[in-house]
Structures are given as C-alpha cells and as structure tokens.
Short mmCIF file of C-alpha atoms and ligand atoms in Angstrom, two decimals:
data_model
loop_
_atom_site.label_atom_id
_atom_site.label_comp_id
_atom_site.label_asym_id
_atom_site.label_seq_id
_atom_site.Cartn_x
_atom_site.Cartn_y
_atom_site.Cartn_z
CA MET U 1 0.00 0.00 0.00
CA ALA U 2 1.46 3.38 -0.94
CA PRO U 3 2.00 5.92 1.82
CA GLY U 4 -1.19 7.82 2.38
CA GLY U 5 -3.21 5.02 0.88
CA ASN U 6 -5.08 4.61 4.12
CA ASN U 7 -6.77 7.94 3.40
CA ALA U 8 -8.99 6.13 0.98
CA PRO U 9 -11.74 5.21 3.48
CA TRP U 10 -12.03 8.89 4.40
CA ILE U 11 -12.67 9.86 0.82
CA VAL U 12 -15.44 7.27 0.61
CA LEU U 13 -16.92 8.49 3.87
CA LEU U 14 -16.88 12.13 2.82
CA ALA U 15 -18.32 11.45 -0.59
CA SER U 16 -21.16 9.42 0.80
CA SER U 17 -22.01 11.72 3.70
CA SER U 18 -22.33 15.00 1.88
CA LEU U 19 -21.46 16.72 -1.33
CA LEU U 20 -20.84 19.83 0.74
CA LEU U 21 -17.83 18.46 2.56
CA MET U 22 -16.11 17.95 -0.79
CA LEU U 23 -16.32 21.62 -1.66
CA PRO U 24 -13.46 23.88 -0.66
CA ARG U 25 -14.29 25.56 2.62
CA ALA U 26 -15.25 29.09 1.59
CA ALA U 27 -14.17 32.14 3.52
CA SER U 28 -16.99 34.45 4.52
CA ALA U 29 -17.32 37.82 6.18
CA VAL U 30 -20.46 36.77 8.05
CA HIS U 31 -21.39 33.80 10.19
CA ARG U 32 -24.48 32.26 11.77
CA SER U 33 -22.85 32.96 15.13
CA ASP U 34 -22.96 36.72 14.37
CA PHE U 35 -26.74 36.51 14.96
CA PRO U 36 -28.65 35.74 18.17
CA ALA U 37 -29.19 32.01 18.86
CA SER U 38 -32.98 32.53 18.80
CA PHE U 39 -32.83 34.23 15.37
CA LEU U 40 -35.12 32.77 12.69
CA PHE U 41 -33.36 31.87 9.47
CA GLY U 42 -35.65 30.74 6.72
CA THR U 43 -36.75 30.88 3.12
CA ALA U 44 -39.88 32.55 1.75
CA THR U 45 -42.53 31.85 -0.91
CA SER U 46 -46.12 32.81 -1.68
CA SER U 47 -49.14 30.73 -2.65
CA TYR U 48 -49.74 31.96 -6.20
CA GLN U 49 -46.05 31.81 -7.09
CA ILE U 50 -45.50 28.14 -6.17
CA GLU U 51 -48.67 26.14 -5.49
CA GLY U 52 -50.20 25.54 -8.91
CA ALA U 53 -53.25 23.21 -8.66
CA TYR U 54 -55.27 26.30 -9.42
CA LEU U 55 -58.61 24.51 -9.62
CA GLU U 56 -57.97 21.51 -7.42
CA GLY U 57 -59.60 20.73 -4.11
CA ASN U 58 -62.51 23.09 -4.79
CA LYS U 59 -60.35 26.20 -4.91
CA SER U 60 -62.00 29.09 -6.80
CA LEU U 61 -60.31 31.53 -9.17
CA SER U 62 -58.15 34.23 -7.62
CA ASN U 63 -57.64 37.73 -9.02
CA TRP U 64 -54.23 36.56 -10.33
CA ASP U 65 -55.74 33.49 -12.05
CA VAL U 66 -57.99 35.92 -13.94
CA PHE U 67 -55.41 38.64 -14.54
CA THR U 68 -52.68 36.38 -15.98
CA ARG U 69 -55.16 35.29 -18.66
CA LEU U 70 -55.46 38.83 -20.04
CA PRO U 71 -53.35 39.05 -23.20
CA GLY U 72 -49.98 40.79 -22.94
CA ARG U 73 -49.87 41.18 -19.17
CA ILE U 74 -47.17 38.60 -18.34
CA LYS U 75 -43.82 38.75 -20.12
CA ASP U 76 -43.73 35.11 -21.26
CA GLY U 77 -47.52 34.72 -21.44
CA SER U 78 -47.37 32.30 -18.51
CA ASN U 79 -49.41 31.94 -15.32
CA GLY U 80 -49.48 30.13 -11.99
CA ASP U 81 -51.77 27.26 -13.05
CA ILE U 82 -48.98 24.75 -12.33
CA ALA U 83 -46.07 26.93 -11.12
CA ASP U 84 -43.86 24.66 -8.94
CA ASP U 85 -46.69 22.18 -8.37
CA HIS U 86 -45.93 22.72 -4.70
CA TYR U 87 -49.51 21.71 -3.84
CA HIS U 88 -48.48 18.14 -4.68
CA ARG U 89 -44.76 18.42 -3.90
CA TYR U 90 -44.81 20.26 -0.59
CA GLU U 91 -43.17 17.35 1.24
CA GLU U 92 -40.24 17.39 -1.17
CA ASP U 93 -39.94 21.17 -0.74
CA ILE U 94 -39.94 20.83 3.05
CA GLU U 95 -37.18 18.25 2.63
CA LEU U 96 -35.15 20.83 0.66
CA MET U 97 -35.61 23.35 3.47
CA HIS U 98 -34.72 20.76 6.07
CA SER U 99 -31.52 19.94 4.21
CA LEU U 100 -30.64 23.66 4.19
CA GLY U 101 -31.01 23.65 7.96
CA VAL U 102 -33.51 26.52 8.23
CA ASN U 103 -35.65 26.85 11.35
CA ALA U 104 -38.50 28.83 9.74
CA TYR U 105 -40.50 29.00 6.51
CA ARG U 106 -42.51 31.99 5.35
CA PHE U 107 -45.44 31.10 3.07
CA SER U 108 -48.86 32.54 2.30
CA ILE U 109 -52.33 31.08 2.30
CA SER U 110 -54.44 31.06 -0.84
CA TRP U 111 -57.60 32.82 0.32
CA ALA U 112 -59.53 31.30 -2.62
CA ARG U 113 -58.60 27.80 -1.37
CA ILE U 114 -59.93 28.43 2.13
CA LEU U 115 -62.99 30.55 1.23
CA PRO U 116 -63.76 30.08 -2.49
CA LYS U 117 -66.65 32.56 -2.26
CA GLY U 118 -65.31 34.73 0.52
CA ARG U 119 -67.84 35.17 3.31
CA PHE U 120 -70.65 34.47 0.82
CA GLY U 121 -69.97 30.71 1.01
CA GLY U 122 -68.58 28.05 3.30
CA VAL U 123 -65.12 27.13 4.50
CA ASN U 124 -63.52 24.64 2.09
CA PRO U 125 -62.36 21.52 3.98
CA SER U 126 -59.81 20.60 1.27
CA GLY U 127 -58.13 23.99 1.64
CA ILE U 128 -57.92 23.65 5.42
CA ASP U 129 -56.58 20.14 4.97
CA PHE U 130 -53.76 21.24 2.64
CA TYR U 131 -52.38 23.87 5.03
CA ASN U 132 -52.81 21.54 8.02
CA LYS U 133 -50.63 18.97 6.29
CA LEU U 134 -48.09 21.64 5.30
CA ILE U 135 -47.87 23.06 8.83
CA ASP U 136 -47.67 19.64 10.50
CA SER U 137 -44.94 18.47 8.11
CA LEU U 138 -42.92 21.65 8.76
CA LEU U 139 -43.17 21.26 12.53
CA LEU U 140 -42.08 17.62 12.31
CA LYS U 141 -38.84 18.92 10.76
CA GLY U 142 -38.38 21.64 13.37
CA ILE U 143 -39.36 24.42 10.94
CA GLN U 144 -41.57 27.24 12.31
CA PRO U 145 -44.40 28.31 9.99
CA PHE U 146 -44.37 32.11 9.41
CA VAL U 147 -47.72 32.66 7.72
CA THR U 148 -48.93 35.52 5.51
CA LEU U 149 -52.71 35.75 5.18
CA THR U 150 -52.67 37.41 1.77
CA HIS U 151 -49.77 37.81 -0.62
CA TYR U 152 -51.52 39.64 -3.53
CA ASP U 153 -54.00 36.84 -4.37
CA ILE U 154 -57.63 37.21 -3.28
CA PRO U 155 -60.84 35.43 -4.39
CA GLN U 156 -62.01 36.96 -7.70
CA GLU U 157 -65.50 36.72 -6.21
CA LEU U 158 -64.74 39.76 -4.02
CA GLU U 159 -63.52 41.79 -6.98
CA ASP U 160 -66.64 40.93 -8.97
CA ARG U 161 -69.11 41.48 -6.14
CA TYR U 162 -68.00 44.83 -4.78
CA GLY U 163 -64.63 45.93 -6.17
CA ALA U 164 -62.53 44.30 -3.45
CA TRP U 165 -60.15 46.83 -1.83
CA LEU U 166 -62.08 49.81 -3.19
CA SER U 167 -64.97 48.92 -0.87
CA SER U 168 -64.94 49.23 2.90
CA GLU U 169 -66.97 45.99 2.84
CA ILE U 170 -63.76 44.04 2.37
CA GLN U 171 -62.80 44.44 6.01
CA TYR U 172 -65.62 42.03 6.90
CA ASP U 173 -64.33 39.51 4.38
CA PHE U 174 -60.73 39.85 5.50
CA GLY U 175 -61.74 39.62 9.14
CA HIS U 176 -63.73 36.44 8.45
CA PHE U 177 -60.81 34.92 6.52
CA ALA U 178 -58.35 35.79 9.30
CA ASP U 179 -60.69 34.36 11.95
CA VAL U 180 -61.03 31.08 10.02
CA CYS U 181 -57.22 30.82 9.67
CA PHE U 182 -56.44 31.67 13.31
CA GLY U 183 -59.08 29.14 14.40
CA ALA U 184 -57.84 26.37 12.10
CA PHE U 185 -54.06 26.85 12.26
CA GLY U 186 -53.30 29.20 15.15
CA ASP U 187 -52.68 26.41 17.67
CA ARG U 188 -49.45 25.70 15.72
CA VAL U 189 -48.56 29.06 14.14
CA ARG U 190 -46.50 31.56 16.18
CA TYR U 191 -46.03 34.20 13.45
CA TRP U 192 -48.79 35.80 11.41
CA SER U 193 -48.59 38.62 8.87
CA THR U 194 -51.80 40.12 7.59
CA PHE U 195 -50.55 41.47 4.23
CA ASN U 196 -47.52 41.08 2.03
CA GLU U 197 -46.43 44.35 0.40
CA PRO U 198 -49.80 46.11 0.31
CA ASN U 199 -47.84 49.23 -0.76
CA VAL U 200 -46.83 47.43 -3.97
CA ALA U 201 -50.28 45.90 -4.52
CA VAL U 202 -51.84 49.38 -4.29
CA GLN U 203 -49.31 51.25 -6.41
CA ARG U 204 -49.34 48.66 -9.18
CA GLY U 205 -53.03 47.74 -8.95
CA TYR U 206 -54.55 51.22 -8.60
CA MET U 207 -51.92 53.80 -9.61
CA PHE U 208 -49.94 52.30 -12.51
CA GLY U 209 -52.48 49.58 -13.40
CA THR U 210 -49.89 46.86 -14.00
CA TYR U 211 -51.20 44.39 -11.35
CA PRO U 212 -54.81 43.34 -10.81
CA PRO U 213 -57.32 44.93 -10.85
CA GLY U 214 -55.40 46.96 -13.48
CA ARG U 215 -56.85 50.39 -12.71
CA CYS U 216 -55.13 53.71 -13.43
CA SER U 217 -55.46 57.10 -15.13
CA PRO U 218 -53.03 59.64 -16.67
CA PRO U 219 -50.33 60.71 -16.03
CA PHE U 220 -49.58 57.43 -14.21
CA GLY U 221 -50.89 55.18 -16.94
CA SER U 222 -53.66 54.61 -19.40
CA CYS U 223 -56.26 52.05 -18.27
CA ALA U 224 -59.88 51.38 -19.19
CA HIS U 225 -60.96 52.20 -15.61
CA GLY U 226 -59.58 53.89 -12.55
CA ASP U 227 -58.48 57.13 -10.98
CA SER U 228 -54.81 57.16 -9.98
CA GLY U 229 -55.42 60.31 -7.94
CA ALA U 230 -58.02 58.72 -5.65
CA ASP U 231 -58.25 54.91 -5.87
CA PRO U 232 -54.83 54.18 -4.32
CA TYR U 233 -55.74 56.17 -1.21
CA ALA U 234 -59.15 54.49 -0.89
CA ALA U 235 -57.67 51.00 -1.39
CA THR U 236 -54.92 51.67 1.15
CA HIS U 237 -57.46 52.89 3.69
CA ASN U 238 -59.48 49.69 3.31
CA MET U 239 -56.35 47.54 3.58
CA ILE U 240 -55.34 49.32 6.78
CA LEU U 241 -58.83 48.78 8.22
CA SER U 242 -58.81 45.14 7.08
CA HIS U 243 -55.45 44.66 8.78
CA ALA U 244 -56.80 46.31 11.95
CA THR U 245 -59.90 44.07 11.87
CA ALA U 246 -57.72 40.93 11.73
CA VAL U 247 -55.39 42.19 14.47
CA GLU U 248 -58.34 42.98 16.74
CA ILE U 249 -59.75 39.47 16.22
CA TYR U 250 -56.36 37.91 16.94
CA LYS U 251 -55.71 39.97 20.05
CA ARG U 252 -59.17 39.63 21.56
CA LYS U 253 -59.96 36.05 20.67
CA TYR U 254 -56.75 34.09 20.13
CA GLN U 255 -53.49 35.65 21.26
CA SER U 256 -53.67 34.83 24.97
CA LYS U 257 -54.31 31.13 24.19
CA GLN U 258 -52.17 30.74 21.10
CA LYS U 259 -49.28 32.93 22.23
CA GLY U 260 -48.34 34.04 18.73
CA SER U 261 -47.56 37.46 17.28
CA ILE U 262 -49.01 39.39 14.36
CA GLY U 263 -47.52 41.96 12.01
CA ILE U 264 -47.51 43.23 8.43
CA VAL U 265 -44.92 43.03 5.63
CA LEU U 266 -43.98 46.10 3.53
CA PHE U 267 -41.84 46.43 0.44
CA SER U 268 -38.97 48.63 1.62
CA THR U 269 -36.65 50.09 -0.98
CA TRP U 270 -33.97 52.41 0.38
CA TYR U 271 -33.60 55.75 -1.42
CA GLU U 272 -30.63 58.09 -1.89
CA PRO U 273 -30.72 61.64 -3.36
CA LEU U 274 -29.70 61.68 -7.02
CA ARG U 275 -27.94 65.04 -6.71
CA ASP U 276 -26.35 66.43 -3.57
CA VAL U 277 -28.84 69.30 -3.37
CA PRO U 278 -31.57 70.16 -0.80
CA ASP U 279 -34.42 69.53 -3.30
CA ASP U 280 -33.34 65.93 -3.91
CA ARG U 281 -32.69 65.32 -0.22
CA LEU U 282 -36.25 66.46 0.57
CA ALA U 283 -37.59 64.37 -2.31
CA THR U 284 -35.78 61.36 -0.84
CA GLU U 285 -37.51 61.92 2.52
CA ARG U 286 -40.83 62.05 0.67
CA ALA U 287 -40.11 58.92 -1.36
CA LEU U 288 -39.35 57.01 1.85
CA ALA U 289 -42.45 58.30 3.68
CA PHE U 290 -44.78 57.62 0.72
CA ASP U 291 -43.64 53.98 0.73
CA ALA U 292 -43.78 51.73 3.86
CA PRO U 293 -44.81 54.54 6.30
CA TRP U 294 -47.97 55.11 4.20
CA PHE U 295 -49.17 51.93 5.96
CA LEU U 296 -46.98 51.82 9.04
CA ASP U 297 -47.61 55.34 10.40
CA PRO U 298 -51.40 54.73 10.66
CA LEU U 299 -50.81 51.33 12.30
CA VAL U 300 -48.29 52.66 14.83
CA TYR U 301 -49.37 56.31 15.29
CA GLY U 302 -52.96 56.36 13.98
CA GLU U 303 -52.31 58.93 11.21
CA TYR U 304 -50.94 58.96 7.67
CA PRO U 305 -47.35 60.26 7.47
CA PRO U 306 -47.02 64.05 7.91
CA GLU U 307 -45.02 64.10 4.64
CA MET U 308 -48.08 62.70 2.83
CA ARG U 309 -50.67 64.84 4.62
CA GLN U 310 -48.76 67.98 3.71
CA ILE U 311 -48.94 67.22 -0.01
CA LEU U 312 -52.20 65.28 -0.34
CA GLY U 313 -54.33 67.02 2.29
CA GLU U 314 -58.00 66.16 1.82
CA ARG U 315 -57.22 63.50 -0.77
CA LEU U 316 -56.19 61.21 2.10
CA PRO U 317 -59.19 59.55 3.76
CA SER U 318 -59.60 60.21 7.49
CA PHE U 319 -60.04 57.71 10.28
CA SER U 320 -63.48 57.64 11.94
CA PRO U 321 -63.85 57.09 15.70
CA GLU U 322 -64.70 53.42 15.00
CA ASP U 323 -61.56 53.10 12.79
CA ARG U 324 -59.48 54.58 15.61
CA ARG U 325 -60.94 52.14 18.10
CA LYS U 326 -59.78 49.26 15.89
CA LEU U 327 -56.36 50.81 15.35
CA GLN U 328 -55.64 50.69 19.08
CA TYR U 329 -54.73 46.98 18.65
CA LYS U 330 -51.10 47.31 17.71
CA LEU U 331 -48.61 45.47 15.56
CA ASP U 332 -46.24 43.03 17.25
CA PHE U 333 -43.64 43.29 14.48
CA ILE U 334 -42.79 44.86 11.14
CA GLY U 335 -41.86 42.65 8.19
CA VAL U 336 -39.31 44.24 5.88
CA ASN U 337 -38.95 43.03 2.28
CA HIS U 338 -35.72 44.64 1.21
CA TYR U 339 -33.91 44.10 -2.08
CA THR U 340 -32.39 47.31 -3.35
CA THR U 341 -31.60 51.02 -3.23
CA LEU U 342 -32.55 53.62 -5.86
CA TYR U 343 -31.80 57.30 -6.48
CA VAL U 344 -34.52 59.94 -6.12
CA ARG U 345 -34.83 63.21 -8.03
CA ASP U 346 -37.12 66.03 -7.00
CA CYS U 347 -40.14 66.96 -9.16
CA MET U 348 -41.76 69.45 -6.80
CA PHE U 349 -39.43 72.38 -7.32
CA SER U 350 -37.98 71.40 -10.66
CA ARG U 351 -39.40 69.88 -13.80
CA CYS U 352 -38.78 66.15 -14.10
CA PRO U 353 -37.72 64.30 -17.21
CA LEU U 354 -40.71 62.64 -18.84
CA GLY U 355 -40.82 58.90 -19.25
CA GLN U 356 -39.30 58.00 -15.89
CA GLN U 357 -41.37 56.28 -13.26
CA THR U 358 -43.08 58.98 -11.25
CA GLN U 359 -43.60 58.37 -7.56
CA HIS U 360 -46.60 60.07 -6.04
CA GLY U 361 -44.34 61.97 -3.62
CA MET U 362 -43.45 64.30 -6.51
CA ALA U 363 -40.20 62.58 -7.29
CA VAL U 364 -38.78 60.19 -9.85
CA VAL U 365 -36.61 57.20 -9.06
CA THR U 366 -33.73 55.87 -11.09
CA GLY U 367 -30.99 53.29 -10.70
CA GLU U 368 -28.34 55.40 -12.44
CA ARG U 369 -26.39 58.59 -11.83
CA ASN U 370 -24.44 60.03 -14.79
CA GLY U 371 -24.78 56.69 -16.55
CA LEU U 372 -23.33 54.71 -13.64
CA PRO U 373 -25.54 52.16 -11.83
CA ILE U 374 -26.01 52.59 -8.06
CA GLY U 375 -24.77 49.01 -7.58
CA THR U 376 -24.18 45.89 -9.64
CA PRO U 377 -27.30 45.40 -11.78
CA THR U 378 -29.28 42.15 -11.47
CA ALA U 379 -31.72 40.50 -13.88
CA MET U 380 -34.61 42.38 -12.21
CA PRO U 381 -34.47 45.78 -13.95
CA THR U 382 -34.90 47.95 -10.81
CA PHE U 383 -32.90 45.74 -8.41
CA TYR U 384 -29.23 46.62 -7.91
CA VAL U 385 -26.83 45.11 -5.38
CA VAL U 386 -26.41 47.79 -2.67
CA PRO U 387 -25.62 46.06 0.65
CA ASP U 388 -25.45 49.33 2.65
CA GLY U 389 -29.15 49.82 1.85
CA ILE U 390 -30.30 47.10 4.25
CA GLU U 391 -28.43 48.74 7.12
CA LYS U 392 -29.91 52.17 6.30
CA MET U 393 -33.44 50.78 5.76
CA VAL U 394 -33.44 48.90 9.07
CA THR U 395 -32.05 51.96 10.86
CA TYR U 396 -34.77 54.19 9.35
CA ILE U 397 -37.56 51.84 10.50
CA MET U 398 -35.90 51.41 13.90
CA MET U 399 -35.79 55.20 14.41
CA ARG U 400 -39.25 55.93 13.00
CA TYR U 401 -41.02 53.18 14.99
CA ASN U 402 -39.08 53.08 18.27
CA ASN U 403 -37.32 49.82 17.49
CA LEU U 404 -40.44 47.68 17.12
CA PRO U 405 -39.32 44.09 16.48
CA MET U 406 -38.51 43.52 12.80
CA PHE U 407 -38.09 40.53 10.53
CA ILE U 408 -36.38 40.70 7.14
CA THR U 409 -39.22 38.81 5.48
CA GLU U 410 -37.63 38.84 1.99
CA ASN U 411 -34.20 39.45 0.50
CA GLY U 412 -32.88 37.84 -2.65
CA TYR U 413 -31.27 37.97 -6.05
CA ALA U 414 -32.71 37.48 -9.55
CA GLN U 415 -30.98 35.57 -12.32
CA GLY U 416 -32.04 36.03 -15.93
CA GLY U 417 -31.06 34.21 -19.08
CA ASP U 418 -32.00 33.41 -22.64
CA SER U 419 -32.47 30.30 -24.73
CA ASP U 420 -28.69 29.65 -24.59
CA THR U 421 -28.59 29.58 -20.81
CA ASN U 422 -28.09 25.99 -19.70
CA VAL U 423 -28.66 24.30 -16.37
CA ASP U 424 -25.02 24.63 -15.30
CA ASP U 425 -25.24 28.41 -15.76
CA TRP U 426 -28.33 28.57 -13.54
CA LEU U 427 -26.70 26.36 -10.89
CA ASP U 428 -23.49 28.41 -10.81
CA ASP U 429 -25.07 31.40 -9.04
CA LYS U 430 -22.04 33.10 -7.50
CA GLY U 431 -23.76 36.47 -7.90
CA ARG U 432 -26.46 35.30 -5.48
CA ILE U 433 -23.86 34.11 -2.95
CA GLU U 434 -22.14 37.51 -3.05
CA TYR U 435 -25.51 39.21 -2.65
CA LEU U 436 -26.60 37.12 0.36
CA GLU U 437 -23.21 37.34 2.04
CA SER U 438 -22.88 41.11 1.63
CA TYR U 439 -26.45 41.86 2.78
CA LEU U 440 -26.19 39.49 5.77
CA THR U 441 -22.90 41.16 6.74
CA LYS U 442 -24.64 44.56 6.92
CA LEU U 443 -27.63 43.04 8.70
CA ALA U 444 -25.36 41.57 11.39
CA LYS U 445 -23.77 45.01 11.79
CA VAL U 446 -27.07 46.88 12.27
CA ILE U 447 -28.20 44.26 14.81
CA ARG U 448 -24.93 44.72 16.72
CA ASN U 449 -25.75 48.43 16.72
CA GLY U 450 -29.04 47.80 18.48
CA ALA U 451 -31.72 47.07 15.86
CA ASP U 452 -34.26 44.52 17.14
CA VAL U 453 -34.28 42.29 14.05
CA ARG U 454 -35.42 38.75 14.87
CA GLY U 455 -35.26 36.83 11.63
CA TYR U 456 -34.24 36.68 7.97
CA PHE U 457 -35.95 34.92 5.06
CA ALA U 458 -34.17 34.39 1.74
CA TRP U 459 -36.40 34.74 -1.30
CA SER U 460 -36.83 32.02 -2.41
CA VAL U 461 -36.39 28.32 -1.67
CA VAL U 462 -37.19 27.40 -5.31
CA ASP U 463 -37.39 29.30 -8.62
CA ASN U 464 -41.00 30.33 -9.10
CA PHE U 465 -43.58 32.45 -10.95
CA GLU U 466 -42.26 36.01 -10.74
CA TRP U 467 -45.48 38.00 -11.40
CA LEU U 468 -45.15 40.17 -14.54
CA PHE U 469 -41.86 38.45 -15.42
CA GLY U 470 -43.44 34.98 -15.42
CA TYR U 471 -40.75 32.31 -15.36
CA THR U 472 -38.06 34.49 -17.02
CA LEU U 473 -36.47 35.48 -13.70
CA ARG U 474 -35.15 32.96 -11.20
CA PHE U 475 -34.89 33.86 -7.51
CA GLY U 476 -34.48 30.31 -6.14
CA LEU U 477 -31.75 28.72 -4.05
CA HIS U 478 -32.91 25.62 -5.94
CA TYR U 479 -33.23 25.43 -9.71
CA VAL U 480 -36.59 24.17 -11.00
CA ASP U 481 -36.86 22.40 -14.35
CA TYR U 482 -40.46 23.35 -15.16
CA LYS U 483 -40.80 20.43 -17.62
CA THR U 484 -40.07 17.74 -15.04
CA GLN U 485 -40.52 19.79 -11.82
CA ALA U 486 -37.12 18.47 -10.69
CA ARG U 487 -35.42 20.66 -8.09
CA THR U 488 -31.61 20.96 -7.99
CA PRO U 489 -29.62 22.90 -5.39
CA LYS U 490 -27.71 25.85 -6.79
CA LEU U 491 -24.32 26.83 -5.34
CA SER U 492 -26.15 29.39 -3.19
CA ALA U 493 -28.15 26.59 -1.52
CA LEU U 494 -24.85 25.00 -0.50
CA TRP U 495 -23.58 28.40 0.66
CA TYR U 496 -26.70 29.03 2.80
CA LYS U 497 -26.46 25.53 4.27
CA GLU U 498 -22.81 26.00 5.24
CA PHE U 499 -23.62 29.45 6.63
CA LEU U 500 -26.41 28.01 8.80
CA GLN U 501 -24.05 25.31 10.07
CA ASN U 502 -21.49 28.04 10.85
CA LEU U 503 -19.00 26.23 8.62
CA HIS U 504 -17.52 29.16 6.71
CA GLU U 505 -14.02 30.22 7.63
CA VAL U 506 -13.45 33.69 9.02
CA GLN U 507 -12.28 36.02 6.27
C1 NAG M 601 -65.74 19.64 -3.62
O1 NAG M 601 -67.01 20.06 -3.18
C2 NAG M 601 -68.05 19.10 -3.39
C3 NAG M 601 -69.37 19.75 -3.02
O2 NAG M 601 -69.34 20.26 -1.72
C4 NAG M 601 -67.76 17.87 -2.56
O3 NAG M 601 -68.73 16.89 -2.74
C5 NAG M 601 -66.41 17.32 -2.96
O4 NAG M 601 -66.03 16.23 -2.13
C6 NAG M 601 -65.32 18.40 -2.86
N1 NAG M 601 -64.08 17.90 -3.40
C7 NAG M 601 -62.92 18.08 -2.80
C8 NAG M 601 -61.71 17.47 -3.49
O5 NAG M 601 -62.79 18.68 -1.77
#
C-alpha cells in the first residue's frame, strides 16, 4: 500500500455523507454565530407563485388566475396554473428546506382555497386540509411556519361582487378569513402577517395599473378604468382597516391562548438623493415616507405620514372614531422586504424628465447617476446590489417606529437568461452568494448596533412564478426544471447551508 493510501476510506466516507464536505471551505465575512441564537433563518414563498393546482380541491379563481389570462400582461404569457406544483410536492420542498437547515419557513395562504366565495360561502375543507398537512410536516422537521394571510391573491368573487379593496366591505371579508385561519391553524402558528407588500399591490393595482385589478389614469398610466389620484388612497385605507380588523380578532380572541404574534410586511426600498442638493434630499424623505410609512404610520401612530398629509391634504381619507378604536390593537412586528436602493430626483421644485417612473411623492426614481448604476445590476431591472441599503433601511424603521421588532421577510437575487442559458449556468449562481453574504454582513452590523431584528428569510427556496416576469427570472436557491418539476440545489443553496451550520471560515 502506498503511503497515504489509508486515506482512501475517508474519501469514501466524505463522498457518501455529503457533497458539501467535498467543496473547498469558503471564507466568509459573516457567520451564523454573528446573529442571536434565537434568530429565525428561513426561506420565503407565496401561494400563487408556487402552489399551482389552481382549480384543485374546490379552490376558486383568484384575481391573479384571472389577470394572468389577459393578453400581454405577463412577459412570457405564462401563469401560476402549475407553477412549482408545490400543492403536490410540498413534502419534497420541506425536505429541501430541512436539508438547508432553516428553522423557519414563510409562506402565504391562498384565500380562494380556504374561502372560495369569501364570506358568501362556506369554508372549504380541502383547503384547510392542505395547510394543516403543510404546517404539521414543517413542525415535524423543526421548521416554524411564518404565515402571511394574503400575498396579492384574493378570491375573484370579491372583486366581482363589490370591487374588493375599493370597498370598505372588504374588512368584513378579510376579518372572516383571518378568523377562520387563526381558528384552524393558530394552535401551531407563532407568526402571522396580515398582508404582504400592500404598498406594492396598491401602487401597481390602482396607480400604474400593471397588477390586478389593473386600474389607473393619466399621467400614471392609461387604463380602461380607474383614478390614480383617488383609488390608491381608498384602497390603502381599506387595507389598513382590514389589517386592523384581523389584528383585533387575533388579540381579543386568540393571542392569549395561542401565544403568537401578528404583524404586516412592507416592500422597503432604500432611497438616496440623485444630486447632492436640498431639493433631492427632501424628495428622498418624501419617497421614503410615501412607501412603507404610508401603511406603518397609521398602524403605529394612527395617522398617515405628515409628509403625505402635507402634499395630499383632503385627498387622504380620514379615520373615523370606530376606525381609531380598531387601530388601538397594535402590531407586534414589522416585516421588511428589502432588495435594493434607488436614487430619487425632485419633481416638486424642478421639472422632471418625462418617461421616468413617477412616484406620487413628486419625485422620480432611477438606478443610475451620470450613466453609472447605483450598484451591480441584477436580472430584475430595478434591483441593484447595494448592501449598505439594508443597514440604512433597518435603521430608518428602527428610528421611526421606536425599534419595534422587525423581521427581514424577503431578500434575494434574480438571475435572468435566454435560450442559450443551460442548467449549469443557472446552478453556478455566485452572484447570489455575493448578494446574500454582503447583505447578511450589513444586517449583522445593524443588529450589533441595536436594531431589534429577529429573523431573515431568503427569497426564495425554489425558482417560481415572478409575477409580470413569469418564469423568465429565477430567484431560487434551488433550480426548478419546469418540464419535469425536478429541483436541484444551486451553489447558493450549499452556501446558505454552510452558513447556517457556521461552517464558513473567518475572512
Ligand atoms: C368539492 O365540493 C363538493 C361539493 O361540496 C364535494 O362533494 C367534494 O367532495 C369536494 N371535493 C374536494 C376534493 O374537496
């Protein structure tokens, strides 16, 4: 036997125990041990983007089932009819999460599966059964369910009957839905969010008209119906009251028994002034306030942001005494979906270039200054890699809301490709590793500096249906072959797994 030949059994052992151990041990600037032991580390998804089975088990059509069928709306003409077929493959997907070593999973409930006709019909036993199986399987693997009640998709019935979010009637439907979910699942769910990114749903659905129900008016867009100057404020008001209805039900009826917490998730882009001038600095303050605080200020302080009231005045609805009574039941946490940072240019004191996306805070946003991007571009047109942004965003929310507990409920990186992109290219996602590592480094720093952040969810565990981009963008830690539904870990899945096991070397 040659010297060293007795190493052979080791090689066999390593190869059979884990592919990971064969990879060179990567150096990293951030480690699991930089975060509190109780920290939640997970992955995130939403019902419409992964479940498929769009008519199975007596589910009714959602607003997204209807909207994706309108010609020209989705880049590749696709929809979520099948998506990742997670409805049938949830056990395999939980196994993927278990192999990553996460201790939490953020998903959303398909309202149209639980209440196909909203409160105008019964609770659907098949829908309850699906989420019971999902939750029980997660808990068996030591994974905490972190549940969003609605992540954009609602029963189309509510749109058809009374215009959904444009009617104050929807608070009774949302309250009923929340009550059914707390009653059915709350004995095992410790974390509830009412809404995912209502600020995006409102801006795209009622201001720019690019998401359902596709309403808008000039200068924001040209739609068959809608009033961009009024509908977004009415829809937001009804979402806030729907949220408050659900929180009141949870706090009065369930929380003392079930011992969970309830919050809301906002899309939270960080903004920087385009030019180093007072006008752009003020515009940046407005852009920030017109975004997540549009929802959060009423929920925490009972009023729309002063920055919005100053500009919009009477166009903002007011809270009645009954609304205020509901709003006294407060949030337990704020969910922060953070991906990127953009520049802001003032349009209040100076004329803005036409053709750029106008924010309603009298500003335009852009990813470039003098032709240079604010960070490395990604396949998602408005998402650049700007790690400092997560530190600044968390600090802003910490200061504005007295350090209410926060969770980073989404953070992730989009890959794009063309017909020449092969599987190996998709699997070799070093850009995503750099993104996750750099953002987690800044997140660890802001926590060390006192921010009460309690968890982090990578978007997403698998590639999935990316709304207007269909299947052309891939956010997954696992690659999905949509022909066979086979899932394959990308390099970033291995990176996240090693990170969670605290295996990376110190840089
Ligand atoms: C669907 O609903 C019908 C009528 O209530 C019921 O008979 C049937 O068993 C349901 N099917 C499933 C899969 O839940």
